[in-house]
Amino acid sequence: MDSSDKNDLIVGEGVRLVGEVHAPGLLRLHGTIEGDVRGDDVRVGPGGRIEGSLDGRNVDLEGHVSERIVAKTLALRSSASVSGSVEYETLEIEAGAQIEGTLNKAEPRETAHADGSLAYLTAVQDRSEEVTSGEQDG
């Protein structure tokens, strides 16, 4: 195993994980995760499913996400389907991708952590909570 692969997680076809998943490296999902997912680079294959929220720096989606996506860079491939809100900084949508929910462009707010942690995601989540709170007040 290459040292650059040591933080990678591969969830194969037919595999079902239940619970919250944090993947600091690359996450390749071909099975199902029932719970929230957080990762730097997330690639959901055509048969991959996330029954929960997905927070990722770079997300490439061919499968399905059922709740919410927050991503700096998001690519929705032709077989992708999303049911819920999507917040992104950069977005690519291929013909055939299905979105049932809202799209919101996020302002760049990435901050650098020495350990390379997911500071961007925290900033976007904070902004989402501010927007939600503001909408309820108005």
Coordinates of N, CA and C in Angstrom, one line a residue:
M1 N 0.8 -1.2 0.0 CA 0.0 0.0 0.0 C 0.9 1.2 0.0
D2 N 0.6 2.1 -0.9 CA 1.3 3.4 -1.0 C 1.0 4.3 0.2
S3 N 1.9 5.1 0.7 CA 1.6 5.9 1.9 C 0.5 6.9 1.6
S4 N 0.3 7.3 0.3 CA -0.8 8.2 0.0 C -2.1 7.6 0.1
D5 N -2.2 6.2 0.1 CA -3.4 5.5 0.1 C -3.8 5.1 1.6
K6 N -3.0 5.4 2.6 CA -3.3 4.9 3.9 C -4.5 5.5 4.6
N7 N -5.1 6.6 4.1 CA -6.3 7.2 4.7 C -7.5 6.9 3.8
D8 N -7.4 6.1 2.7 CA -8.5 5.8 1.8 C -9.4 4.8 2.4
L9 N -10.7 4.9 2.0 CA -11.7 4.0 2.4 C -12.5 3.5 1.2
I10 N -12.6 2.2 1.0 CA -13.4 1.7 -0.2 C -14.5 0.9 0.4
V11 N -15.7 1.2 0.0 CA -16.9 0.5 0.4 C -17.4 -0.2 -0.8
G12 N -17.3 -1.5 -0.9 CA -17.6 -2.2 -2.1 C -19.1 -2.5 -2.3
E13 N -19.4 -3.0 -3.5 CA -20.8 -3.3 -3.8 C -21.3 -4.4 -2.8
G14 N -22.6 -4.2 -2.3 CA -23.2 -5.1 -1.4 C -22.8 -4.9 0.1
V15 N -21.9 -4.0 0.3 CA -21.5 -3.6 1.7 C -22.5 -2.5 2.2
R16 N -22.9 -2.7 3.4 CA -23.8 -1.7 4.0 C -23.2 -1.3 5.4
L17 N -22.9 0.0 5.5 CA -22.4 0.6 6.8 C -23.5 1.4 7.4
V18 N -23.7 1.3 8.7 CA -24.6 2.1 9.4 C -23.9 2.9 10.5
G19 N -24.1 4.2 10.4 CA -23.4 5.1 11.3 C -22.7 6.3 10.6
E20 N -22.1 7.1 11.4 CA -21.4 8.3 10.8 C -20.0 7.8 10.3
V21 N -19.6 8.3 9.1 CA -18.3 8.0 8.5 C -17.5 9.2 8.3
H22 N -16.3 9.2 8.8 CA -15.3 10.3 8.5 C -14.1 9.7 7.8
A23 N -13.9 10.2 6.6 CA -12.8 9.6 5.8 C -11.8 10.7 5.4
P24 N -10.7 10.8 6.0 CA -9.7 11.9 5.8 C -9.1 11.9 4.4
G25 N -9.1 10.7 3.8 CA -8.5 10.6 2.4 C -9.6 10.5 1.4
L26 N -9.4 9.6 0.5 CA -10.4 9.3 -0.6 C -11.4 8.2 -0.1
L27 N -12.6 8.5 -0.3 CA -13.7 7.5 0.0 C -14.3 7.2 -1.4
R28 N -14.2 5.9 -1.7 CA -14.9 5.3 -2.9 C -16.1 4.5 -2.4
L29 N -17.3 4.9 -2.8 CA -18.5 4.2 -2.3 C -19.2 3.5 -3.4
H30 N -19.3 2.2 -3.3 CA -20.1 1.4 -4.3 C -21.2 0.7 -3.6
G31 N -21.2 0.7 -2.3 CA -22.3 0.1 -1.5 C -23.2 1.2 -0.9
T32 N -23.6 1.0 0.3 CA -24.6 1.9 1.0 C -24.0 2.3 2.4
I33 N -24.2 3.6 2.6 CA -23.9 4.1 4.0 C -25.2 4.7 4.5
E34 N -25.7 4.2 5.6 CA -26.9 4.8 6.3 C -26.4 5.6 7.4
G35 N -26.2 6.9 7.2 CA -25.7 7.9 8.1 C -25.0 9.0 7.4
D36 N -24.5 9.9 8.2 CA -23.8 11.1 7.6 C -22.3 10.7 7.2
V37 N -21.9 11.3 6.1 CA -20.5 11.0 5.6 C -19.8 12.4 5.5
R38 N -18.5 12.3 5.9 CA -17.7 13.5 5.8 C -16.3 13.0 5.3
G39 N -15.8 13.7 4.2 CA -14.5 13.3 3.7 C -13.9 14.4 2.8
D40 N -12.6 14.3 2.5 CA -12.0 15.2 1.7 C -12.4 15.0 0.2
D41 N -12.1 13.8 -0.3 CA -12.5 13.4 -1.6 C -13.4 12.2 -1.6
V42 N -14.6 12.4 -2.1 CA -15.7 11.4 -2.0 C -16.1 11.1 -3.4
R43 N -16.0 9.8 -3.8 CA -16.5 9.4 -5.1 C -17.6 8.3 -4.9
V44 N -18.8 8.6 -5.3 CA -19.9 7.7 -5.1 C -20.2 7.1 -6.5
G45 N -20.0 5.8 -6.6 CA -20.2 5.1 -7.9 C -21.7 5.0 -8.2
P46 N -22.0 4.5 -9.4 CA -23.4 4.4 -9.9 C -24.3 3.6 -8.9
G47 N -23.8 2.6 -8.2 CA -24.6 1.8 -7.3 C -24.5 2.3 -5.9
G48 N -23.7 3.3 -5.6 CA -23.4 3.8 -4.3 C -24.6 4.7 -3.8
R49 N -24.9 4.5 -2.5 CA -26.0 5.3 -1.9 C -25.5 5.8 -0.5
I50 N -25.9 7.0 -0.2 CA -25.8 7.6 1.1 C -27.2 8.0 1.6
E51 N -27.6 7.3 2.6 CA -28.9 7.6 3.2 C -28.6 8.6 4.4
G52 N -28.3 9.8 4.1 CA -27.9 10.8 5.1 C -27.3 12.0 4.3
S53 N -26.5 12.7 5.1 CA -25.9 13.9 4.5 C -24.5 13.6 4.1
L54 N -24.0 14.4 3.1 CA -22.6 14.2 2.6 C -21.9 15.6 2.7
D55 N -20.8 15.7 3.4 CA -20.0 16.8 3.4 C -18.6 16.4 2.9
G56 N -18.2 17.1 1.8 CA -16.9 16.7 1.2 C -16.3 17.9 0.5
R57 N -15.0 17.9 0.5 CA -14.2 19.0 -0.2 C -14.4 18.8 -1.7
N58 N -14.1 17.6 -2.3 CA -14.3 17.3 -3.7 C -15.2 16.1 -3.8
V59 N -16.4 16.3 -4.4 CA -17.4 15.2 -4.4 C -17.7 14.9 -5.9
D60 N -17.6 13.6 -6.3 CA -17.9 13.2 -7.6 C -19.1 12.1 -7.4
L61 N -20.3 12.5 -7.8 CA -21.4 11.7 -7.5 C -22.0 11.0 -8.8
E62 N -22.1 9.7 -8.8 CA -22.8 9.0 -9.8 C -24.0 8.2 -9.2
G63 N -24.0 8.1 -7.9 CA -25.1 7.3 -7.2 C -26.1 8.3 -6.6
H64 N -26.5 8.0 -5.4 CA -27.6 8.7 -4.8 C -27.2 9.2 -3.4
V65 N -27.7 10.4 -3.1 CA -27.6 11.0 -1.7 C -29.0 11.4 -1.3
S66 N -29.5 11.0 -0.1 CA -30.9 11.3 0.2 C -31.2 12.5 1.0
E67 N -30.2 13.2 1.6 CA -30.5 14.3 2.4 C -29.9 15.6 1.9
R68 N -28.6 15.8 2.2 CA -28.0 17.1 1.9 C -26.5 16.9 1.5
I69 N -26.1 17.7 0.6 CA -24.7 17.7 0.1 C -24.1 19.1 0.4
V70 N -22.9 19.2 1.0 CA -22.1 20.4 1.1 C -20.8 20.0 0.6
A71 N -20.4 20.8 -0.5 CA -19.1 20.5 -1.2 C -18.5 21.7 -1.7
K72 N -17.1 21.7 -1.7 CA -16.4 22.8 -2.3 C -16.5 22.6 -3.8
T73 N -16.2 21.5 -4.3 CA -16.3 21.1 -5.7 C -17.2 19.9 -5.9
L74 N -18.2 20.1 -6.7 CA -19.2 19.0 -6.8 C -19.5 18.7 -8.3
A75 N -19.4 17.4 -8.6 CA -19.7 17.0 -10.0 C -20.8 16.0 -9.9
L76 N -21.9 16.3 -10.5 CA -23.1 15.4 -10.5 C -23.1 14.7 -11.9
R77 N -22.8 13.5 -12.0 CA -22.7 12.7 -13.2 C -24.1 12.4 -13.7
S78 N -24.2 11.9 -14.9 CA -25.5 11.6 -15.5 C -26.4 10.7 -14.8
S79 N -25.8 9.8 -14.0 CA -26.6 8.8 -13.2 C -26.9 9.2 -11.8
A80 N -26.4 10.4 -11.4 CA -26.6 10.9 -10.1 C -28.0 11.3 -9.7
S81 N -28.4 11.1 -8.4 CA -29.6 11.6 -8.0 C -29.4 12.1 -6.5
V82 N -30.1 13.3 -6.3 CA -30.0 13.9 -5.0 C -31.4 14.3 -4.6
S83 N -31.7 14.0 -3.3 CA -33.0 14.4 -2.7 C -32.7 15.2 -1.5
G84 N -32.7 16.6 -1.7 CA -32.4 17.4 -0.6 C -31.6 18.6 -1.0
S85 N -31.1 19.4 -0.1 CA -30.4 20.6 -0.4 C -29.0 20.3 -0.8
V86 N -28.4 21.2 -1.7 CA -27.1 21.1 -2.2 C -26.4 22.4 -2.1
E87 N -25.3 22.5 -1.4 CA -24.5 23.7 -1.3 C -23.1 23.4 -1.8
Y88 N -22.7 24.3 -2.7 CA -21.4 24.1 -3.4 C -20.7 25.4 -3.7
E89 N -19.5 25.3 -4.0 CA -18.7 26.5 -4.4 C -18.5 26.4 -6.0
T90 N -18.2 25.2 -6.4 CA -18.1 24.9 -7.9 C -18.9 23.7 -8.2
L91 N -19.7 23.8 -9.3 CA -20.7 22.8 -9.6 C -20.6 22.4 -11.1
E92 N -20.6 21.1 -11.3 CA -20.7 20.6 -12.7 C -21.9 19.6 -12.7
I93 N -22.9 19.8 -13.6 CA -24.0 18.9 -13.7 C -24.1 18.3 -15.1
E94 N -24.0 17.0 -15.2 CA -24.2 16.3 -16.5 C -25.6 16.1 -16.9
A95 N -26.0 16.1 -18.1 CA -27.3 15.8 -18.6 C -27.8 14.5 -18.0
G96 N -29.0 14.4 -17.5 CA -29.5 13.2 -16.9 C -29.5 13.2 -15.4
A97 N -28.6 14.0 -14.8 CA -28.5 14.0 -13.3 C -29.9 14.5 -12.7
Q98 N -30.3 14.0 -11.6 CA -31.6 14.4 -11.0 C -31.4 15.0 -9.7
I99 N -32.0 16.2 -9.5 CA -31.9 16.9 -8.2 C -33.3 17.3 -7.8
E100 N -33.7 16.8 -6.6 CA -35.0 17.2 -6.1 C -34.7 17.9 -4.8
G101 N -34.7 19.2 -4.8 CA -34.3 20.0 -3.7 C -33.8 21.4 -4.1
T102 N -33.0 21.9 -3.3 CA -32.5 23.3 -3.6 C -31.0 23.3 -3.9
L103 N -30.6 24.2 -4.7 CA -29.1 24.5 -5.0 C -28.8 25.8 -4.4
N104 N -27.7 25.9 -3.7 CA -27.2 27.1 -3.1 C -25.7 27.2 -3.3
K105 N -25.3 28.4 -4.0 CA -23.8 28.6 -4.2 C -23.3 29.2 -2.9
A106 N -22.2 28.6 -2.4 CA -21.5 29.0 -1.2 C -20.4 30.0 -1.5
E107 N -20.2 30.9 -0.6 CA -19.0 31.8 -0.8 C -17.8 31.1 -0.3
P108 N -16.6 31.3 -1.0 CA -15.4 30.7 -0.6 C -15.0 31.2 0.8
R109 N -14.9 30.2 1.7 CA -14.5 30.5 3.1 C -13.5 29.6 3.7
E110 N -12.8 28.9 2.8 CA -11.8 27.9 3.3 C -10.7 28.5 4.1
T111 N -10.4 27.9 5.2 CA -9.3 28.3 6.1 C -8.3 27.1 6.1
A112 N -7.1 27.4 6.2 CA -6.1 26.4 6.2 C -5.8 25.9 7.7
H113 N -5.8 24.6 7.9 CA -5.3 24.0 9.1 C -4.0 23.3 8.8
A114 N -3.1 23.4 9.7 CA -1.8 22.7 9.4 C -1.9 21.2 9.1
D115 N -2.9 20.6 9.8 CA -3.0 19.1 9.6 C -3.9 18.8 8.3
G116 N -4.3 19.8 7.6 CA -5.1 19.6 6.4 C -6.5 19.2 6.6
S117 N -7.1 19.5 7.8 CA -8.4 19.0 8.2 C -9.5 19.8 7.4
L118 N -10.7 19.4 7.6 CA -11.8 19.9 6.8 C -12.4 21.2 7.3
A119 N -11.5 22.3 7.3 CA -12.0 23.6 7.8 C -13.1 24.2 6.9
Y120 N -13.0 23.9 5.6 CA -14.0 24.5 4.7 C -15.4 24.0 5.1
L121 N -15.5 22.7 5.4 CA -16.8 22.2 5.7 C -17.4 22.8 6.9
T122 N -16.6 23.1 7.9 CA -17.1 23.7 9.1 C -17.6 25.1 8.8
A123 N -16.9 25.8 8.0 CA -17.3 27.2 7.6 C -18.6 27.1 6.8
V124 N -18.8 26.2 5.9 CA -20.0 26.1 5.2 C -21.2 25.7 6.1
Q125 N -20.9 24.7 7.0 CA -22.0 24.3 7.9 C -22.4 25.5 8.8
D126 N -21.5 26.3 9.3 CA -21.8 27.5 10.1 C -22.7 28.4 9.3
R127 N -22.3 28.6 8.0 CA -23.1 29.5 7.2 C -24.5 29.0 7.0
S128 N -24.6 27.7 6.7 CA -25.9 27.0 6.5 C -26.8 27.3 7.8
E129 N -26.3 27.1 8.9 CA -27.0 27.3 10.2 C -27.5 28.7 10.3
E130 N -26.6 29.7 9.9 CA -26.9 31.1 10.0 C -28.1 31.4 9.0
V131 N -28.0 30.9 7.8 CA -29.1 31.1 6.8 C -30.4 30.5 7.3
T132 N -30.3 29.3 7.8 CA -31.6 28.6 8.4 C -32.2 29.4 9.5
S133 N -31.3 29.9 10.4 CA -31.8 30.7 11.5 C -32.4 32.0 11.0
G134 N -31.8 32.6 10.1 CA -32.3 33.9 9.6 C -33.6 33.7 8.9
E135 N -33.8 32.6 8.2 CA -35.1 32.4 7.5 C -36.2 32.1 8.5
Q136 N -35.9 31.5 9.6 CA -36.9 31.2 10.6 C -37.3 32.5 11.3
D137 N -36.4 33.5 11.4 CA -36.7 34.7 12.1 C -37.5 35.6 11.2
G138 N -37.3 35.5 9.9 CA -38.0 36.5 9.0 C -39.3 36.1 8.6

